[in-house]
Amino acid sequence: MSEARAAHEGAVDEIWRLLTSGERTVVVDSPPGAGKSTLVRELTRRLLADGVRVPVVVQTNDQADDLVGGLVRELAEAGLPAEVGRLHASGWEPPTGFPRRGVRTSAKLAELAGCPIVVATAAKWAFSPGETFELGIIDEAYQMSAAALVRVGDLFDRLLLVGDPGQLSPFTVADEHTVRSLSAWPLSTAAGVVLRHHPGTPIVPLPVSWRLAPHTAPVVSDAFYVRPFRAGVDPGVRRLEVPASAHPAVRSAAEHGWGLLELPSAYQPRTDPEMVAHLVELARGLCAGAAVTADERRTRGLKSRDIAIGVAHTDQRDHVRAALDRAALPQVTVDTANRLQGRQFEITLVWHPLSGRRDATAFHLETGRLCVLASRHRQACIVVTRAGIASQLHEFPAAEPVWLGSDPPPIDGWAANLSFLDHLEKFRA
């Protein structure tokens, strides 16, 4: 067994020990690509074998459907006849590829009484009273708000909360200042509020990212995480080969896993046309047919569907999408950080959230936003930005007020941006 695999298995065994010892709450901190969903499925199967009925709380219907599909497949492969319950809202339609066997669906919890595993969104669990469970599993516990946890918390005697502390936190577009003085801030993360009110809660970090490669994981770990993690694959296993004529930023990314392309410093509209053009040109060069990607499974040519462009705003996404369609690159993904959470690609091109701005707002300094954009790749990430971000950060230091009764974030967004930029300086094209 490799050292990384042994470290991961050791963490899983520690989580299982805590669950079986009767701990009231357990929090699992996971880096990007550490296998949160795999862990949830494995623990669910183990609890099922011990005769425990397992309710699983997820945050979106897509997450619920994916989890149900994975559980049905794994239970069938293990020869377990258990039926997975999918609790849903009225009007829900099963997506394409949703399993037809080994699953029972219903809008009422009572109709899933015979299912030893029940999966539903937090919103649906909140409207399913009348039954309590010995243990509940919350997936993506750092995406779930404290307000959502309060609505479902009394359903479970004990809780296992699994999530990535580096991802985007719950947010609102409303004016939050009128309620920010409350000690129980409704938009705290579910994991955060449990740790605040139950300080003795054990935290088990997953020590390995199976997505990030050895030459990219240290940058993400150092800039965005309190607890360091390592890559799960050995050096040299993942390779990106590009022709000598490729753009210098692409060649840097192929060699080091990171590339930084800086355009001249300028204040630009949020939909900066020159940024759009450079991102599309980089994508076009990668899709030209000469790039090759190799990993622990195989070596193959890079496809356009292997590439994603990450942005901060929906209008930026729309402009890049239109330019990609004009360039006949419809399979290249482009989306905001919020929508890219949980997804992975071979190569990501990142429009830096602070590029071309006159200021540095709390939205653009959100640690999770840049962390998500910088951690979707298996091979390489190229950050495209206007020059001058370091000066911009020093001119606009973090100005978010310190709210009474709330804990400061473990990683400050202003410091994380500076740290990430310092790492990228070595890879400037």
C-alpha positions as a Markdown table, in Angstrom:
| # | Residue | x | y | z |
|---|---|---|---|---|
| 1 | Met | 0.0 | 0.0 | 0.0 |
| 2 | Ser | 1.3 | 3.5 | -0.9 |
| 3 | Glu | 2.1 | 6.0 | 1.8 |
| 4 | Ala | -0.8 | 8.2 | 0.6 |
| 5 | Arg | -3.2 | 5.4 | 0.6 |
| 6 | Ala | -2.1 | 4.3 | 4.1 |
| 7 | Ala | -2.6 | 7.8 | 5.4 |
| 8 | His | -6.1 | 8.0 | 3.9 |
| 9 | Glu | -7.1 | 4.6 | 5.2 |
| 10 | Gly | -5.8 | 5.6 | 8.7 |
| 11 | Ala | -8.1 | 8.7 | 8.6 |
| 12 | Val | -11.1 | 6.6 | 7.6 |
| 13 | Asp | -10.4 | 4.1 | 10.4 |
| 14 | Glu | -10.2 | 7.0 | 12.9 |
| 15 | Ile | -13.6 | 8.3 | 11.7 |
| 16 | Trp | -15.1 | 4.9 | 12.1 |
| 17 | Arg | -13.6 | 4.5 | 15.5 |
| 18 | Leu | -15.2 | 7.8 | 16.6 |
| 19 | Leu | -18.6 | 6.9 | 15.2 |
| 20 | Thr | -18.7 | 3.5 | 16.8 |
| 21 | Ser | -17.5 | 4.9 | 20.2 |
| 22 | Gly | -20.6 | 7.0 | 20.4 |
| 23 | Glu | -19.2 | 10.5 | 19.8 |
| 24 | Arg | -22.1 | 13.0 | 19.5 |
| 25 | Thr | -20.6 | 15.0 | 16.7 |
| 26 | Val | -17.7 | 14.4 | 14.4 |
| 27 | Val | -16.4 | 16.8 | 11.7 |
| 28 | Val | -14.4 | 15.6 | 8.7 |
| 29 | Asp | -12.3 | 18.3 | 7.0 |
| 30 | Ser | -11.6 | 17.4 | 3.4 |
| 31 | Pro | -9.3 | 19.0 | 0.8 |
| 32 | Pro | -10.3 | 19.3 | -2.8 |
| 33 | Gly | -10.6 | 15.9 | -4.5 |
| 34 | Ala | -10.1 | 13.9 | -1.3 |
| 35 | Gly | -13.1 | 11.7 | -2.0 |
| 36 | Lys | -15.8 | 13.1 | 0.3 |
| 37 | Ser | -18.5 | 11.3 | -1.7 |
| 38 | Thr | -16.6 | 8.1 | -1.6 |
| 39 | Leu | -16.1 | 8.4 | 2.1 |
| 40 | Val | -19.8 | 9.0 | 2.7 |
| 41 | Arg | -20.7 | 6.0 | 0.6 |
| 42 | Glu | -18.2 | 3.8 | 2.4 |
| 43 | Leu | -19.4 | 4.9 | 5.9 |
| 44 | Thr | -23.0 | 4.4 | 4.9 |
| 45 | Arg | -22.3 | 0.8 | 3.8 |
| 46 | Arg | -20.4 | 0.1 | 7.1 |
| 47 | Leu | -23.3 | 1.5 | 9.1 |
| 48 | Leu | -25.8 | -0.5 | 7.1 |
| 49 | Ala | -23.8 | -3.7 | 7.8 |
| 50 | Asp | -24.0 | -2.8 | 11.5 |
| 51 | Gly | -27.8 | -2.6 | 11.3 |
| 52 | Val | -28.0 | 1.2 | 11.6 |
| 53 | Arg | -30.5 | 3.1 | 9.5 |
| 54 | Val | -28.6 | 5.9 | 7.7 |
| 55 | Pro | -30.2 | 9.2 | 6.7 |
| 56 | Val | -27.9 | 11.3 | 4.5 |
| 57 | Val | -28.4 | 15.1 | 4.2 |
| 58 | Val | -27.0 | 16.7 | 1.0 |
| 59 | Gln | -27.3 | 20.3 | -0.3 |
| 60 | Thr | -28.6 | 20.0 | -3.8 |
| 61 | Asn | -30.8 | 17.6 | -5.8 |
| 62 | Asp | -27.8 | 16.9 | -8.2 |
| 63 | Gln | -25.7 | 15.8 | -5.2 |
| 64 | Ala | -28.6 | 13.6 | -3.9 |
| 65 | Asp | -29.1 | 11.9 | -7.3 |
| 66 | Asp | -25.4 | 11.3 | -7.7 |
| 67 | Leu | -25.1 | 9.8 | -4.2 |
| 68 | Val | -28.1 | 7.5 | -4.7 |
| 69 | Gly | -26.7 | 6.3 | -8.0 |
| 70 | Gly | -23.3 | 5.5 | -6.5 |
| 71 | Leu | -24.8 | 3.8 | -3.5 |
| 72 | Val | -27.1 | 1.6 | -5.6 |
| 73 | Arg | -24.1 | 0.5 | -7.8 |
| 74 | Glu | -21.9 | -0.3 | -4.8 |
| 75 | Leu | -24.5 | -2.2 | -2.9 |
| 76 | Ala | -25.3 | -4.3 | -6.0 |
| 77 | Glu | -21.6 | -5.0 | -6.5 |
| 78 | Ala | -21.3 | -6.1 | -2.8 |
| 79 | Gly | -24.3 | -8.3 | -3.1 |
| 80 | Leu | -26.3 | -6.4 | -0.6 |
| 81 | Pro | -30.1 | -6.4 | -1.3 |
| 82 | Ala | -30.8 | -3.1 | 0.6 |
| 83 | Glu | -33.0 | -0.6 | -1.1 |
| 84 | Val | -31.9 | 3.1 | -1.1 |
| 85 | Gly | -34.6 | 5.7 | -0.5 |
| 86 | Arg | -34.6 | 8.9 | -2.4 |
| 87 | Leu | -36.8 | 11.4 | -0.5 |
| 88 | His | -37.7 | 14.3 | -2.8 |
| 89 | Ala | -40.0 | 17.3 | -3.2 |
| 90 | Ser | -43.3 | 16.9 | -5.1 |
| 91 | Gly | -42.8 | 17.4 | -8.8 |
| 92 | Trp | -39.2 | 16.0 | -8.8 |
| 93 | Glu | -38.3 | 14.1 | -11.9 |
| 94 | Pro | -35.6 | 11.4 | -12.0 |
| 95 | Pro | -32.6 | 12.6 | -14.1 |
| 96 | Thr | -31.2 | 10.8 | -17.1 |
| 97 | Gly | -29.3 | 7.7 | -15.9 |
| 98 | Phe | -31.0 | 7.5 | -12.5 |
| 99 | Pro | -31.2 | 3.9 | -11.4 |
| 100 | Arg | -34.4 | 2.0 | -11.9 |
| 101 | Arg | -33.6 | -0.9 | -9.5 |
| 102 | Gly | -32.4 | -0.9 | -5.9 |
| 103 | Val | -34.0 | 2.5 | -5.2 |
| 104 | Arg | -37.4 | 3.7 | -4.0 |
| 105 | Thr | -38.5 | 7.3 | -4.4 |
| 106 | Ser | -41.2 | 9.2 | -2.5 |
| 107 | Ala | -42.1 | 12.7 | -1.4 |
| 108 | Lys | -43.1 | 11.3 | 2.0 |
| 109 | Leu | -40.7 | 9.8 | 4.5 |
| 110 | Ala | -43.3 | 7.4 | 5.8 |
| 111 | Glu | -43.3 | 5.7 | 2.4 |
| 112 | Leu | -39.6 | 4.9 | 2.7 |
| 113 | Ala | -39.9 | 3.1 | 6.0 |
| 114 | Gly | -38.4 | -0.1 | 4.7 |
| 115 | Cys | -35.3 | 1.7 | 3.2 |
| 116 | Pro | -32.2 | 1.4 | 5.5 |
| 117 | Ile | -30.6 | 4.4 | 3.7 |
| 118 | Val | -32.5 | 7.6 | 2.9 |
| 119 | Val | -31.0 | 10.4 | 0.9 |
| 120 | Ala | -32.5 | 13.9 | 0.6 |
| 121 | Thr | -31.6 | 17.6 | 0.5 |
| 122 | Ala | -31.5 | 19.6 | 3.7 |
| 123 | Ala | -34.5 | 21.5 | 2.4 |
| 124 | Lys | -36.6 | 18.3 | 2.1 |
| 125 | Trp | -35.5 | 16.9 | 5.5 |
| 126 | Ala | -36.7 | 20.1 | 7.1 |
| 127 | Phe | -40.2 | 19.2 | 6.0 |
| 128 | Ser | -40.0 | 15.6 | 7.1 |
| 129 | Pro | -40.7 | 15.5 | 10.8 |
| 130 | Gly | -42.2 | 12.6 | 12.8 |
| 131 | Glu | -39.1 | 10.3 | 13.0 |
| 132 | Thr | -35.7 | 10.6 | 14.6 |
| 133 | Phe | -32.5 | 8.7 | 13.8 |
| 134 | Glu | -29.6 | 7.5 | 15.8 |
| 135 | Leu | -27.0 | 9.0 | 13.4 |
| 136 | Gly | -27.2 | 11.4 | 10.5 |
| 137 | Ile | -24.6 | 12.1 | 7.9 |
| 138 | Ile | -24.3 | 15.7 | 6.5 |
| 139 | Asp | -22.5 | 15.9 | 3.2 |
| 140 | Glu | -20.9 | 19.2 | 2.1 |
| 141 | Ala | -21.3 | 20.5 | 5.7 |
| 142 | Tyr | -19.3 | 23.7 | 4.9 |
| 143 | Gln | -21.9 | 24.6 | 2.1 |
| 144 | Met | -24.8 | 24.1 | 4.5 |
| 145 | Ser | -25.8 | 27.1 | 6.6 |
| 146 | Ala | -26.5 | 27.2 | 10.3 |
| 147 | Ala | -30.1 | 28.2 | 9.5 |
| 148 | Ala | -30.5 | 25.0 | 7.5 |
| 149 | Leu | -28.9 | 22.9 | 10.2 |
| 150 | Val | -31.3 | 24.2 | 12.9 |
| 151 | Arg | -34.2 | 23.1 | 10.8 |
| 152 | Val | -33.0 | 19.5 | 10.7 |
| 153 | Gly | -30.9 | 19.1 | 13.7 |
| 154 | Asp | -33.6 | 17.6 | 16.0 |
| 155 | Leu | -34.0 | 14.7 | 13.6 |
| 156 | Phe | -30.7 | 13.2 | 14.6 |
| 157 | Asp | -29.2 | 12.1 | 18.0 |
| 158 | Arg | -25.7 | 12.2 | 16.6 |
| 159 | Leu | -24.1 | 13.9 | 13.5 |
| 160 | Leu | -21.2 | 13.2 | 11.2 |
| 161 | Leu | -20.4 | 16.3 | 9.2 |
| 162 | Val | -18.2 | 15.9 | 6.1 |
| 163 | Gly | -17.1 | 18.9 | 4.0 |
| 164 | Asp | -14.3 | 21.0 | 2.5 |
| 165 | Pro | -13.5 | 24.1 | 4.6 |
| 166 | Gly | -11.9 | 25.8 | 1.6 |
| 167 | Gln | -15.0 | 26.0 | -0.5 |
| 168 | Leu | -17.5 | 28.8 | -0.8 |
| 169 | Ser | -19.4 | 29.5 | 2.3 |
| 170 | Pro | -23.2 | 30.1 | 2.4 |
| 171 | Phe | -24.1 | 33.6 | 1.2 |
| 172 | Thr | -27.1 | 36.0 | 0.8 |
| 173 | Val | -27.8 | 38.8 | -1.6 |
| 174 | Ala | -29.8 | 40.6 | 1.1 |
| 175 | Asp | -28.5 | 43.2 | 3.4 |
| 176 | Glu | -27.0 | 41.1 | 6.2 |
| 177 | His | -26.0 | 43.9 | 8.6 |
| 178 | Thr | -29.4 | 44.1 | 10.4 |
| 179 | Val | -28.9 | 40.5 | 11.7 |
| 180 | Arg | -25.1 | 40.3 | 11.8 |
| 181 | Ser | -25.0 | 41.3 | 15.5 |
| 182 | Leu | -26.6 | 38.1 | 16.5 |
| 183 | Ser | -24.3 | 35.6 | 18.1 |
| 184 | Ala | -26.0 | 32.8 | 16.2 |
| 185 | Trp | -25.3 | 34.1 | 12.6 |
| 186 | Pro | -27.7 | 32.2 | 10.3 |
| 187 | Leu | -25.1 | 32.0 | 7.5 |
| 188 | Ser | -22.4 | 30.4 | 9.5 |
| 189 | Thr | -21.5 | 27.0 | 8.1 |
| 190 | Ala | -23.1 | 23.9 | 9.6 |
| 191 | Ala | -19.7 | 22.5 | 10.5 |
| 192 | Gly | -18.6 | 25.9 | 12.0 |
| 193 | Val | -21.7 | 26.3 | 14.2 |
| 194 | Val | -21.3 | 22.7 | 15.5 |
| 195 | Leu | -17.6 | 23.3 | 16.4 |
| 196 | Arg | -18.5 | 26.6 | 18.1 |
| 197 | His | -21.2 | 25.2 | 20.3 |
| 198 | His | -19.6 | 21.8 | 20.8 |
| 199 | Pro | -15.9 | 22.7 | 21.1 |
| 200 | Gly | -15.0 | 19.1 | 22.1 |
| 201 | Thr | -16.1 | 17.8 | 18.7 |
| 202 | Pro | -13.2 | 15.7 | 17.2 |
| 203 | Ile | -12.0 | 17.0 | 13.8 |
| 204 | Val | -10.5 | 14.4 | 11.4 |
| 205 | Pro | -8.7 | 15.8 | 8.4 |
| 206 | Leu | -8.4 | 13.7 | 5.3 |
| 207 | Pro | -4.7 | 14.1 | 4.5 |
| 208 | Val | -4.7 | 13.3 | 0.7 |
| 209 | Ser | -6.1 | 14.9 | -2.4 |
| 210 | Trp | -6.6 | 12.4 | -5.2 |
| 211 | Arg | -7.3 | 15.2 | -7.7 |
| 212 | Leu | -4.4 | 17.5 | -7.4 |
| 213 | Ala | -0.9 | 16.4 | -8.6 |
| 214 | Pro | 2.3 | 16.5 | -6.4 |
| 215 | His | 3.4 | 19.7 | -8.2 |
| 216 | Thr | 0.1 | 21.6 | -7.7 |
| 217 | Ala | -1.2 | 20.4 | -4.3 |
| 218 | Pro | 1.4 | 22.3 | -2.2 |
| 219 | Val | 0.3 | 25.7 | -3.6 |
| 220 | Val | -3.4 | 25.1 | -2.8 |
| 221 | Ser | -2.6 | 23.6 | 0.6 |
| 222 | Asp | -0.4 | 26.4 | 1.7 |
| 223 | Ala | -2.6 | 29.3 | 0.5 |
| 224 | Phe | -6.1 | 28.1 | 1.4 |
| 225 | Tyr | -5.9 | 25.5 | 4.2 |
| 226 | Val | -5.1 | 25.4 | 7.9 |
| 227 | Arg | -4.4 | 21.7 | 7.8 |
| 228 | Pro | -1.9 | 20.7 | 5.1 |
| 229 | Phe | -2.6 | 17.9 | 2.7 |
| 230 | Arg | -0.6 | 16.0 | 0.0 |
| 231 | Ala | -1.3 | 14.6 | -3.4 |
| 232 | Gly | -2.3 | 11.0 | -3.7 |
| 233 | Val | -0.3 | 10.2 | -6.8 |
| 234 | Asp | 3.5 | 9.9 | -7.1 |
| 235 | Pro | 5.6 | 12.6 | -8.9 |
| 236 | Gly | 5.8 | 12.0 | -12.6 |
| 237 | Val | 2.6 | 9.9 | -12.9 |
| 238 | Arg | 0.6 | 12.9 | -14.2 |
| 239 | Arg | 2.0 | 14.6 | -17.2 |
| 240 | Leu | 0.8 | 17.2 | -19.7 |
| 241 | Glu | 2.8 | 17.3 | -23.0 |
| 242 | Val | 2.4 | 20.3 | -25.3 |
| 243 | Pro | 4.3 | 21.3 | -28.5 |
| 244 | Ala | 7.2 | 23.6 | -28.3 |
| 245 | Ser | 5.2 | 26.2 | -30.2 |
| 246 | Ala | 2.6 | 26.4 | -27.4 |
| 247 | His | 1.9 | 29.7 | -25.6 |
| 248 | Pro | 4.5 | 30.3 | -22.8 |
| 249 | Ala | 1.8 | 30.1 | -20.1 |
| 250 | Val | 0.8 | 26.7 | -21.5 |
| 251 | Arg | 4.4 | 25.5 | -21.5 |
| 252 | Ser | 4.8 | 26.7 | -17.9 |
| 253 | Ala | 1.6 | 24.9 | -16.9 |
| 254 | Ala | 2.8 | 21.7 | -18.6 |
| 255 | Glu | 6.1 | 21.8 | -16.8 |
| 256 | His | 5.2 | 23.0 | -13.4 |
| 257 | Gly | 1.4 | 22.6 | -13.1 |
| 258 | Trp | 0.9 | 26.3 | -12.9 |
| 259 | Gly | 1.0 | 29.2 | -15.4 |
| 260 | Leu | 0.4 | 32.9 | -14.9 |
| 261 | Leu | -0.4 | 35.1 | -17.8 |
| 262 | Glu | -0.4 | 38.8 | -16.9 |
| 263 | Leu | -1.9 | 41.4 | -19.3 |
| 264 | Pro | -0.9 | 45.1 | -18.9 |
| 265 | Ser | -2.3 | 46.8 | -15.8 |
| 266 | Ala | -5.5 | 48.7 | -16.6 |
| 267 | Tyr | -8.9 | 49.5 | -15.1 |
| 268 | Gln | -11.4 | 47.7 | -17.3 |
| 269 | Pro | -15.1 | 46.8 | -17.3 |
| 270 | Arg | -15.9 | 43.6 | -15.5 |
| 271 | Thr | -16.3 | 41.9 | -18.9 |
| 272 | Asp | -12.9 | 43.0 | -20.1 |
| 273 | Pro | -12.9 | 42.0 | -23.8 |
| 274 | Glu | -9.1 | 41.5 | -23.9 |
| 275 | Met | -9.3 | 39.0 | -21.0 |
| 276 | Val | -12.1 | 37.1 | -22.9 |
| 277 | Ala | -10.0 | 37.0 | -26.0 |
| 278 | His | -6.9 | 35.6 | -24.2 |
| 279 | Leu | -8.8 | 33.0 | -22.4 |
| 280 | Val | -10.4 | 31.7 | -25.6 |
| 281 | Glu | -7.1 | 31.8 | -27.4 |
| 282 | Leu | -5.5 | 29.7 | -24.7 |
| 283 | Ala | -8.4 | 27.2 | -24.9 |
| 284 | Arg | -8.1 | 27.1 | -28.7 |
| 285 | Gly | -4.4 | 26.4 | -28.5 |
| 286 | Leu | -5.0 | 23.5 | -26.0 |
| 287 | Cys | -7.7 | 22.1 | -28.2 |
| 288 | Ala | -5.6 | 22.2 | -31.4 |
| 289 | Gly | -4.9 | 18.4 | -31.1 |
| 290 | Ala | -1.2 | 18.3 | -30.2 |
| 291 | Ala | -1.6 | 18.3 | -26.4 |
| 292 | Val | -1.3 | 14.9 | -24.6 |
| 293 | Thr | -2.4 | 14.1 | -21.0 |
| 294 | Ala | -1.1 | 11.1 | -19.0 |
| 295 | Asp | -2.2 | 9.9 | -15.6 |
| 296 | Glu | -2.3 | 6.7 | -13.5 |
| 297 | Arg | -4.8 | 5.1 | -15.9 |
| 298 | Arg | -3.7 | 6.0 | -19.4 |
| 299 | Thr | -2.2 | 8.4 | -21.9 |
| 300 | Arg | -4.4 | 10.1 | -24.4 |
| 301 | Gly | -4.9 | 13.3 | -26.4 |
| 302 | Leu | -6.4 | 16.3 | -24.6 |
| 303 | Lys | -10.0 | 16.9 | -25.5 |
| 304 | Ser | -12.0 | 20.2 | -25.3 |
| 305 | Arg | -14.3 | 18.7 | -22.7 |
| 306 | Asp | -11.2 | 18.3 | -20.4 |
| 307 | Ile | -10.9 | 22.1 | -20.2 |
| 308 | Ala | -12.8 | 24.5 | -18.0 |
| 309 | Ile | -12.7 | 28.3 | -17.7 |
| 310 | Gly | -13.5 | 29.6 | -14.2 |
| 311 | Val | -14.8 | 33.1 | -13.6 |
| 312 | Ala | -16.3 | 35.1 | -10.7 |
| 313 | His | -19.4 | 36.7 | -12.3 |
| 314 | Thr | -22.2 | 35.4 | -14.6 |
| 315 | Asp | -21.8 | 38.2 | -17.1 |
| 316 | Gln | -18.1 | 37.2 | -17.5 |
| 317 | Arg | -19.3 | 33.6 | -18.1 |
| 318 | Asp | -21.8 | 34.7 | -20.7 |
| 319 | His | -19.2 | 36.7 | -22.6 |
| 320 | Val | -16.6 | 33.9 | -22.6 |
| 321 | Arg | -19.3 | 31.4 | -23.5 |
| 322 | Ala | -20.3 | 33.5 | -26.6 |
| 323 | Ala | -16.7 | 33.8 | -27.6 |
| 324 | Leu | -16.1 | 30.0 | -27.2 |
| 325 | Asp | -19.1 | 29.3 | -29.4 |
| 326 | Arg | -17.8 | 31.7 | -32.1 |
| 327 | Ala | -14.5 | 29.8 | -31.9 |
| 328 | Ala | -16.3 | 26.5 | -32.4 |
| 329 | Leu | -15.4 | 25.2 | -28.9 |
| 330 | Pro | -18.8 | 24.3 | -27.5 |
| 331 | Gln | -17.4 | 21.5 | -25.2 |
| 332 | Val | -15.1 | 23.7 | -23.2 |
| 333 | Thr | -16.9 | 24.4 | -19.9 |
| 334 | Val | -17.1 | 27.9 | -18.6 |
| 335 | Asp | -18.9 | 28.8 | -15.3 |
| 336 | Thr | -18.6 | 30.7 | -12.0 |
| 337 | Ala | -16.9 | 29.3 | -9.0 |
| 338 | Asn | -20.2 | 28.6 | -7.3 |
| 339 | Arg | -21.2 | 26.3 | -10.2 |
| 340 | Leu | -17.8 | 24.7 | -10.6 |
| 341 | Gln | -17.7 | 23.4 | -7.0 |
| 342 | Gly | -17.5 | 19.7 | -6.8 |
| 343 | Arg | -16.4 | 19.3 | -10.5 |
| 344 | Gln | -12.9 | 18.5 | -11.9 |
| 345 | Phe | -11.1 | 18.8 | -15.2 |
| 346 | Glu | -7.7 | 18.1 | -16.6 |
| 347 | Ile | -6.9 | 21.8 | -17.1 |
| 348 | Thr | -8.5 | 25.0 | -15.8 |
| 349 | Leu | -8.1 | 28.5 | -17.0 |
| 350 | Val | -8.9 | 31.0 | -14.3 |
| 351 | Trp | -10.0 | 34.6 | -14.8 |
| 352 | His | -8.6 | 36.1 | -11.6 |
| 353 | Pro | -11.5 | 37.7 | -9.6 |
| 354 | Leu | -9.5 | 40.9 | -8.9 |
| 355 | Ser | -8.3 | 41.4 | -12.5 |
| 356 | Gly | -8.7 | 45.0 | -13.8 |
| 357 | Arg | -10.6 | 46.2 | -10.7 |
| 358 | Arg | -10.1 | 49.5 | -8.9 |
| 359 | Asp | -10.9 | 48.0 | -5.5 |
| 360 | Ala | -10.9 | 44.7 | -3.6 |
| 361 | Thr | -14.3 | 44.0 | -2.2 |
| 362 | Ala | -15.3 | 41.3 | 0.3 |
| 363 | Phe | -16.9 | 39.4 | -2.6 |
| 364 | His | -13.7 | 39.3 | -4.6 |
| 365 | Leu | -11.5 | 38.5 | -1.5 |
| 366 | Glu | -13.7 | 35.5 | -0.5 |
| 367 | Thr | -11.2 | 32.8 | 0.2 |
| 368 | Gly | -13.4 | 30.0 | -1.1 |
| 369 | Arg | -14.0 | 31.7 | -4.5 |
| 370 | Leu | -10.3 | 31.7 | -5.5 |
| 371 | Cys | -9.7 | 28.3 | -3.8 |
| 372 | Val | -12.5 | 26.7 | -5.9 |
| 373 | Leu | -11.2 | 28.2 | -9.1 |
| 374 | Ala | -7.6 | 27.1 | -8.3 |
| 375 | Ser | -8.4 | 23.5 | -7.4 |
| 376 | Arg | -10.6 | 22.0 | -10.1 |
| 377 | His | -7.7 | 20.6 | -12.2 |
| 378 | Arg | -5.9 | 17.3 | -12.3 |
| 379 | Gln | -3.0 | 18.4 | -14.5 |
| 380 | Ala | -2.6 | 22.1 | -14.6 |
| 381 | Cys | -4.1 | 25.5 | -13.9 |
| 382 | Ile | -3.4 | 28.8 | -15.8 |
| 383 | Val | -4.4 | 32.0 | -14.1 |
| 384 | Val | -5.0 | 35.0 | -16.5 |
| 385 | Thr | -5.1 | 38.5 | -15.0 |
| 386 | Arg | -4.3 | 42.1 | -15.3 |
| 387 | Ala | -1.0 | 43.1 | -13.7 |
| 388 | Gly | -1.1 | 45.1 | -10.5 |
| 389 | Ile | -3.1 | 42.8 | -8.1 |
| 390 | Ala | -0.4 | 42.9 | -5.4 |
| 391 | Ser | -0.6 | 46.7 | -5.4 |
| 392 | Gln | -4.3 | 46.6 | -5.4 |
| 393 | Leu | -4.4 | 44.3 | -2.4 |
| 394 | His | -2.0 | 46.6 | -0.4 |
| 395 | Glu | -4.1 | 49.6 | -1.3 |
| 396 | Phe | -7.3 | 47.9 | -0.2 |
| 397 | Pro | -6.6 | 45.9 | 2.9 |
| 398 | Ala | -9.4 | 43.7 | 4.2 |
| 399 | Ala | -12.0 | 46.0 | 5.8 |
| 400 | Glu | -14.7 | 43.5 | 6.8 |
| 401 | Pro | -15.9 | 44.4 | 10.4 |
| 402 | Val | -15.2 | 42.0 | 13.2 |
| 403 | Trp | -18.7 | 41.0 | 14.4 |
| 404 | Leu | -19.3 | 40.4 | 18.1 |
| 405 | Gly | -20.1 | 36.8 | 18.9 |
| 406 | Ser | -18.6 | 35.4 | 15.7 |
| 407 | Asp | -15.3 | 33.6 | 15.1 |
| 408 | Pro | -12.8 | 35.0 | 12.6 |
| 409 | Pro | -12.3 | 32.9 | 9.4 |
| 410 | Pro | -9.5 | 30.4 | 9.8 |
| 411 | Ile | -8.0 | 31.7 | 6.5 |
| 412 | Asp | -8.1 | 35.4 | 5.8 |
| 413 | Gly | -9.1 | 36.1 | 2.2 |
| 414 | Trp | -6.8 | 39.1 | 1.8 |
| 415 | Ala | -3.8 | 37.0 | 3.1 |
| 416 | Ala | -4.8 | 34.0 | 1.0 |
| 417 | Asn | -4.8 | 36.1 | -2.2 |
| 418 | Leu | -1.4 | 37.5 | -1.5 |
| 419 | Ser | 0.0 | 34.0 | -0.7 |
| 420 | Phe | -1.5 | 32.5 | -3.8 |
| 421 | Leu | -0.1 | 35.4 | -5.9 |
| 422 | Asp | 3.4 | 34.9 | -4.4 |
| 423 | His | 3.3 | 31.3 | -5.4 |
| 424 | Leu | 2.3 | 32.1 | -8.9 |
| 425 | Glu | 5.1 | 34.7 | -9.4 |
| 426 | Lys | 7.5 | 31.8 | -10.2 |
| 427 | Phe | 5.3 | 30.7 | -13.1 |
| 428 | Arg | 4.8 | 34.1 | -14.8 |
| 429 | Ala | 4.8 | 33.9 | -18.6 |
